[in-house]
PDB file of C-alpha atoms in Angstrom:
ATOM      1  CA  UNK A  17       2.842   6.449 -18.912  1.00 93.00           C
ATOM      2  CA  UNK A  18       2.284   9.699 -17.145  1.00 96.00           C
ATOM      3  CA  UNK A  19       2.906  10.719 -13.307  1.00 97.00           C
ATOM      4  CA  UNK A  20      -0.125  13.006 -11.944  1.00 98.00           C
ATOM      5  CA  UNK A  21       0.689  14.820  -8.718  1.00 98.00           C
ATOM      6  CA  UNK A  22      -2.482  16.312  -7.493  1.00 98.00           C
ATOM      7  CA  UNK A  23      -3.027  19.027  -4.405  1.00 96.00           C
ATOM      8  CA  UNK A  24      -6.044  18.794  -3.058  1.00 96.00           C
ATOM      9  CA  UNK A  25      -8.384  19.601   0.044  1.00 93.00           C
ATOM     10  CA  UNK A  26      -7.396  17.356   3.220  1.00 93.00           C
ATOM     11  CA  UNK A  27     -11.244  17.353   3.680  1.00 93.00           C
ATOM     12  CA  UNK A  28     -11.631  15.950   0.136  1.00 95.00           C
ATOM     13  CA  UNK A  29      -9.653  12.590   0.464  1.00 96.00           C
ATOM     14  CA  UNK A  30     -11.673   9.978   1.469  1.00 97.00           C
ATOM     15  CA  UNK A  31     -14.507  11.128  -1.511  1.00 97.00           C
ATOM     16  CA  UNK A  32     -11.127  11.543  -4.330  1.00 97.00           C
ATOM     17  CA  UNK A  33      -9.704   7.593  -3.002  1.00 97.00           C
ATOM     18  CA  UNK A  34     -13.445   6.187  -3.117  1.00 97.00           C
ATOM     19  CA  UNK A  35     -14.015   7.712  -6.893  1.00 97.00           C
ATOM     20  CA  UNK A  36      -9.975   6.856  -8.116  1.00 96.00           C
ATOM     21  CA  UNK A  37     -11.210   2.972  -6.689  1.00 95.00           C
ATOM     22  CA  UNK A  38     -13.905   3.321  -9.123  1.00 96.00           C
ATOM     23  CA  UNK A  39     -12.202   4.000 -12.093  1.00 95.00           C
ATOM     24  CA  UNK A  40      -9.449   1.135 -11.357  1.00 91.00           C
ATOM     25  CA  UNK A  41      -6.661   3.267  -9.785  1.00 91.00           C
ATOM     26  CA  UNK A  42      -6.142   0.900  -6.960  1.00 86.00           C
ATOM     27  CA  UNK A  43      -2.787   2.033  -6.352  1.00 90.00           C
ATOM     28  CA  UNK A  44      -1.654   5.861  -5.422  1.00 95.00           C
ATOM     29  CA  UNK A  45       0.762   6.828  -2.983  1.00 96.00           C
ATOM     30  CA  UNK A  46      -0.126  10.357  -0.675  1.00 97.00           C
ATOM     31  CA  UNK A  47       1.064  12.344   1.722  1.00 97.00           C
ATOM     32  CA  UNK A  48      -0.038  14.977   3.969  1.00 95.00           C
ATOM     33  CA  UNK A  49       1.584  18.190   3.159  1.00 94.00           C
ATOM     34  CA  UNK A  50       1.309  21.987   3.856  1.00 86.00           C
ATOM     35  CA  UNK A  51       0.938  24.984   1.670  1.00 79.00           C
ATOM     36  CA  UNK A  52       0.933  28.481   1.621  1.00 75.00           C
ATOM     37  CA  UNK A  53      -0.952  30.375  -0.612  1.00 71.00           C
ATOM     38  CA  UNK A  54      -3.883  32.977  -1.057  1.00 69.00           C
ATOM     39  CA  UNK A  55      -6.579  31.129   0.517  1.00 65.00           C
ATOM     40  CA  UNK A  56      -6.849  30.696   4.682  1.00 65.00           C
ATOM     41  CA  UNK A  57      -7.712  28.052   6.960  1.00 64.00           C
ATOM     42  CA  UNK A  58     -10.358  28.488   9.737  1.00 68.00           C
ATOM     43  CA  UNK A  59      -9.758  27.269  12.776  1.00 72.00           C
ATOM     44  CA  UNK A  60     -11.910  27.915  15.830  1.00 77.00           C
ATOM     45  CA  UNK A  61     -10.423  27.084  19.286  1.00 77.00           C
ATOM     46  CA  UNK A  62     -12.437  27.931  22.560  1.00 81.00           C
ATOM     47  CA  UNK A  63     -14.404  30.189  20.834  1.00 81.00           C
ATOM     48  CA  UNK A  64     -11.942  32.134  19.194  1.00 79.00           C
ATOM     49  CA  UNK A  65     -11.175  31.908  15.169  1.00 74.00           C
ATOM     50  CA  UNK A  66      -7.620  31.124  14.293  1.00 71.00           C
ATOM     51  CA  UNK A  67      -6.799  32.273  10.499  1.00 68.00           C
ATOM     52  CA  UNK A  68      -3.630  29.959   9.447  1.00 65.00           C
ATOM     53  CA  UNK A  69      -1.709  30.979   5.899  1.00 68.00           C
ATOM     54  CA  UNK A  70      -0.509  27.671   6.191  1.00 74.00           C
ATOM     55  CA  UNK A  71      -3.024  25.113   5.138  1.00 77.00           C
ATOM     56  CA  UNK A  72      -3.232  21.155   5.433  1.00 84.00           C
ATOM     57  CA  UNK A  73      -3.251  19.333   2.067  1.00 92.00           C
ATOM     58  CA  UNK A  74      -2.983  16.022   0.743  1.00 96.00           C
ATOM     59  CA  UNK A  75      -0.466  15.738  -1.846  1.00 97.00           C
ATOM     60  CA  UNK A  76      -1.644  12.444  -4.344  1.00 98.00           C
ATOM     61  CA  UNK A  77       0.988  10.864  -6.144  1.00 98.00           C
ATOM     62  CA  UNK A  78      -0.501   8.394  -9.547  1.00 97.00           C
ATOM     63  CA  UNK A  79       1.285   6.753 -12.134  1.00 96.00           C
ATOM     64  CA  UNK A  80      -0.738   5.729 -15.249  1.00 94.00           C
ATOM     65  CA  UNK A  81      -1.331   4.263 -18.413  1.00 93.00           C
ATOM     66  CA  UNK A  82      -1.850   6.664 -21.387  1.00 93.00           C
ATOM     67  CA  UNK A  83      -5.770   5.355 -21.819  1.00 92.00           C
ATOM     68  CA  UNK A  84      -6.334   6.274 -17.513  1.00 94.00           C
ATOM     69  CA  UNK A  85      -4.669   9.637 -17.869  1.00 96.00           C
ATOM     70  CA  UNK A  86      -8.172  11.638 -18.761  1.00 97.00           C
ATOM     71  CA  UNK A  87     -10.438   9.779 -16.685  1.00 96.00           C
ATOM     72  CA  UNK A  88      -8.297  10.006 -14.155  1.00 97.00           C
ATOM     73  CA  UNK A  89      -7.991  13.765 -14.564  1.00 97.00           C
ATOM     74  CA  UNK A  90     -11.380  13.903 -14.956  1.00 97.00           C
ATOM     75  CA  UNK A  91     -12.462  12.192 -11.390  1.00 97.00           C
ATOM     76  CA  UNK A  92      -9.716  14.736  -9.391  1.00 98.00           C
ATOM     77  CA  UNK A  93     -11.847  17.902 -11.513  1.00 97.00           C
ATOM     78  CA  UNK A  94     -15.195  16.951 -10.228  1.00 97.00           C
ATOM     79  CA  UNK A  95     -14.972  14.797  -6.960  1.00 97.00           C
ATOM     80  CA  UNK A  96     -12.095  16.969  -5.555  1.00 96.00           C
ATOM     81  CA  UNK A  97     -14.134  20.425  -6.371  1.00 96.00           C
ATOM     82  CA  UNK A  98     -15.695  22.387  -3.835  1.00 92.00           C
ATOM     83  CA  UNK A  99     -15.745  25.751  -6.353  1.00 91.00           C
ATOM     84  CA  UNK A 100     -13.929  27.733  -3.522  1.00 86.00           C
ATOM     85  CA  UNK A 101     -10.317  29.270  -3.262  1.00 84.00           C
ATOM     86  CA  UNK A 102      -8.030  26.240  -2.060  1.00 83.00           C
ATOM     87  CA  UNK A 103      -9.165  23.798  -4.101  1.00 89.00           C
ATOM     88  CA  UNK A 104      -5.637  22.502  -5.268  1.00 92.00           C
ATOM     89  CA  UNK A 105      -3.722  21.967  -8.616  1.00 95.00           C
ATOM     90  CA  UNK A 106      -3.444  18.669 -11.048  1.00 98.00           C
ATOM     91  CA  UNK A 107      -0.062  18.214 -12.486  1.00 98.00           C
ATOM     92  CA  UNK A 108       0.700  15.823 -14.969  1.00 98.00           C
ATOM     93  CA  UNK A 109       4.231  14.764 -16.194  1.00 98.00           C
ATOM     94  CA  UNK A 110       5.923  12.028 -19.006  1.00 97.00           C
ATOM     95  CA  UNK A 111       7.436   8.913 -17.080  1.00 95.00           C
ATOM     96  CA  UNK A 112       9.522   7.751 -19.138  1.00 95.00           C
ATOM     97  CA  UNK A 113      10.250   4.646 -17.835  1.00 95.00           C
ATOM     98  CA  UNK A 114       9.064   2.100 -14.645  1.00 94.00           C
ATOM     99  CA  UNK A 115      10.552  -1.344 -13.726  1.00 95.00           C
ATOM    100  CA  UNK A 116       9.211  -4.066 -11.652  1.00 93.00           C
ATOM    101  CA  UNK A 117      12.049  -4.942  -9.318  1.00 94.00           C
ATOM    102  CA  UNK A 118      10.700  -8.485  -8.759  1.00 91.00           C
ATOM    103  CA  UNK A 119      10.456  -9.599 -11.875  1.00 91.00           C
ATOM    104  CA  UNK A 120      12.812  -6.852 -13.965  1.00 93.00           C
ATOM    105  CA  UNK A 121       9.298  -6.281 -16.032  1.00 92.00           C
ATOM    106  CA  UNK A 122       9.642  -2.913 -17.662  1.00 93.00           C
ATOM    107  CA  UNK A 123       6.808  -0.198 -19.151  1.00 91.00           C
ATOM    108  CA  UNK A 124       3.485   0.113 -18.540  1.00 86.00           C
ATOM    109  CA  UNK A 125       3.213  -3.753 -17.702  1.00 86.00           C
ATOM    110  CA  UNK A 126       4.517  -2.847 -14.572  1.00 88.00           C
ATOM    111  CA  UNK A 127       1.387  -0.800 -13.659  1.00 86.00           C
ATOM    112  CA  UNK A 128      -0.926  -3.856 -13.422  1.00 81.00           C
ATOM    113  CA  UNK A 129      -0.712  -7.447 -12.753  1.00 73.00           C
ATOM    114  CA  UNK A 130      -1.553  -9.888 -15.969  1.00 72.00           C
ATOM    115  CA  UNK A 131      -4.591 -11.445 -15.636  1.00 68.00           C
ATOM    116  CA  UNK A 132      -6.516  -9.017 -14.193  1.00 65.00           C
ATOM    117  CA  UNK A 133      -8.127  -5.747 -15.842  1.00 57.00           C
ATOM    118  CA  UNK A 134      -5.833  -4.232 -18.304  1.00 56.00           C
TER     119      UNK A 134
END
């Protein structure tokens, strides 16, 4: 099992959930976070442009099987791409272990329900 934590675009979102759907990642957890870095936020108020260092971000949080960790990967690189400064960071980590507290199920069962696509 790995964990992948990926940064991306707040504008980005709705396209990155729609594509993880696709590849069966129906389960993700995210936040809305904020980041400072090199690259600037526009914002334009009456008229007037606003730069921000302090940009909006959704922070995705995945945990998955060995066999969805590329594809997954793979979906973030292309859907969540705009080729621009800003465009967020992938990290992936080991889990070593996940229970399911309902049933005390532990491993990768946990991450899907039997019966349905493995």
């Amino acid at each position: 099992m790995k964990k992948i934590e990926a940064i991306i675009r707040k504008t980005k979102y709705e396209e990155v959930k729609q594509a993880l759907h696709e590849i069966g990642i129906d389960f993700f957890s995210y936040w809305e976070v904020r980041g400072v870095g090199k690259a600037t936020q526009e914002r334009i108020y009456r008229g007037i442009k606003y730069d921000t260092s302090t940009i909006e971000r959704i922070l995705i949080s995945i945990y998955v099987r060995d066999k969805f960790l590329q594809p997954t990967v793979d979906t973030l690189l292309t859907v969540a791409r705009t080729g621009e400064i800003g465009d967020g960071k992938i990290f992936i980590s080991e889990c070593l272990n996940a229970y399911r507290i309902r049933t005390g199920e532990d491993g990768d069962e946990v991450l899907f329900i039997k019966g349905e696509q493995e």
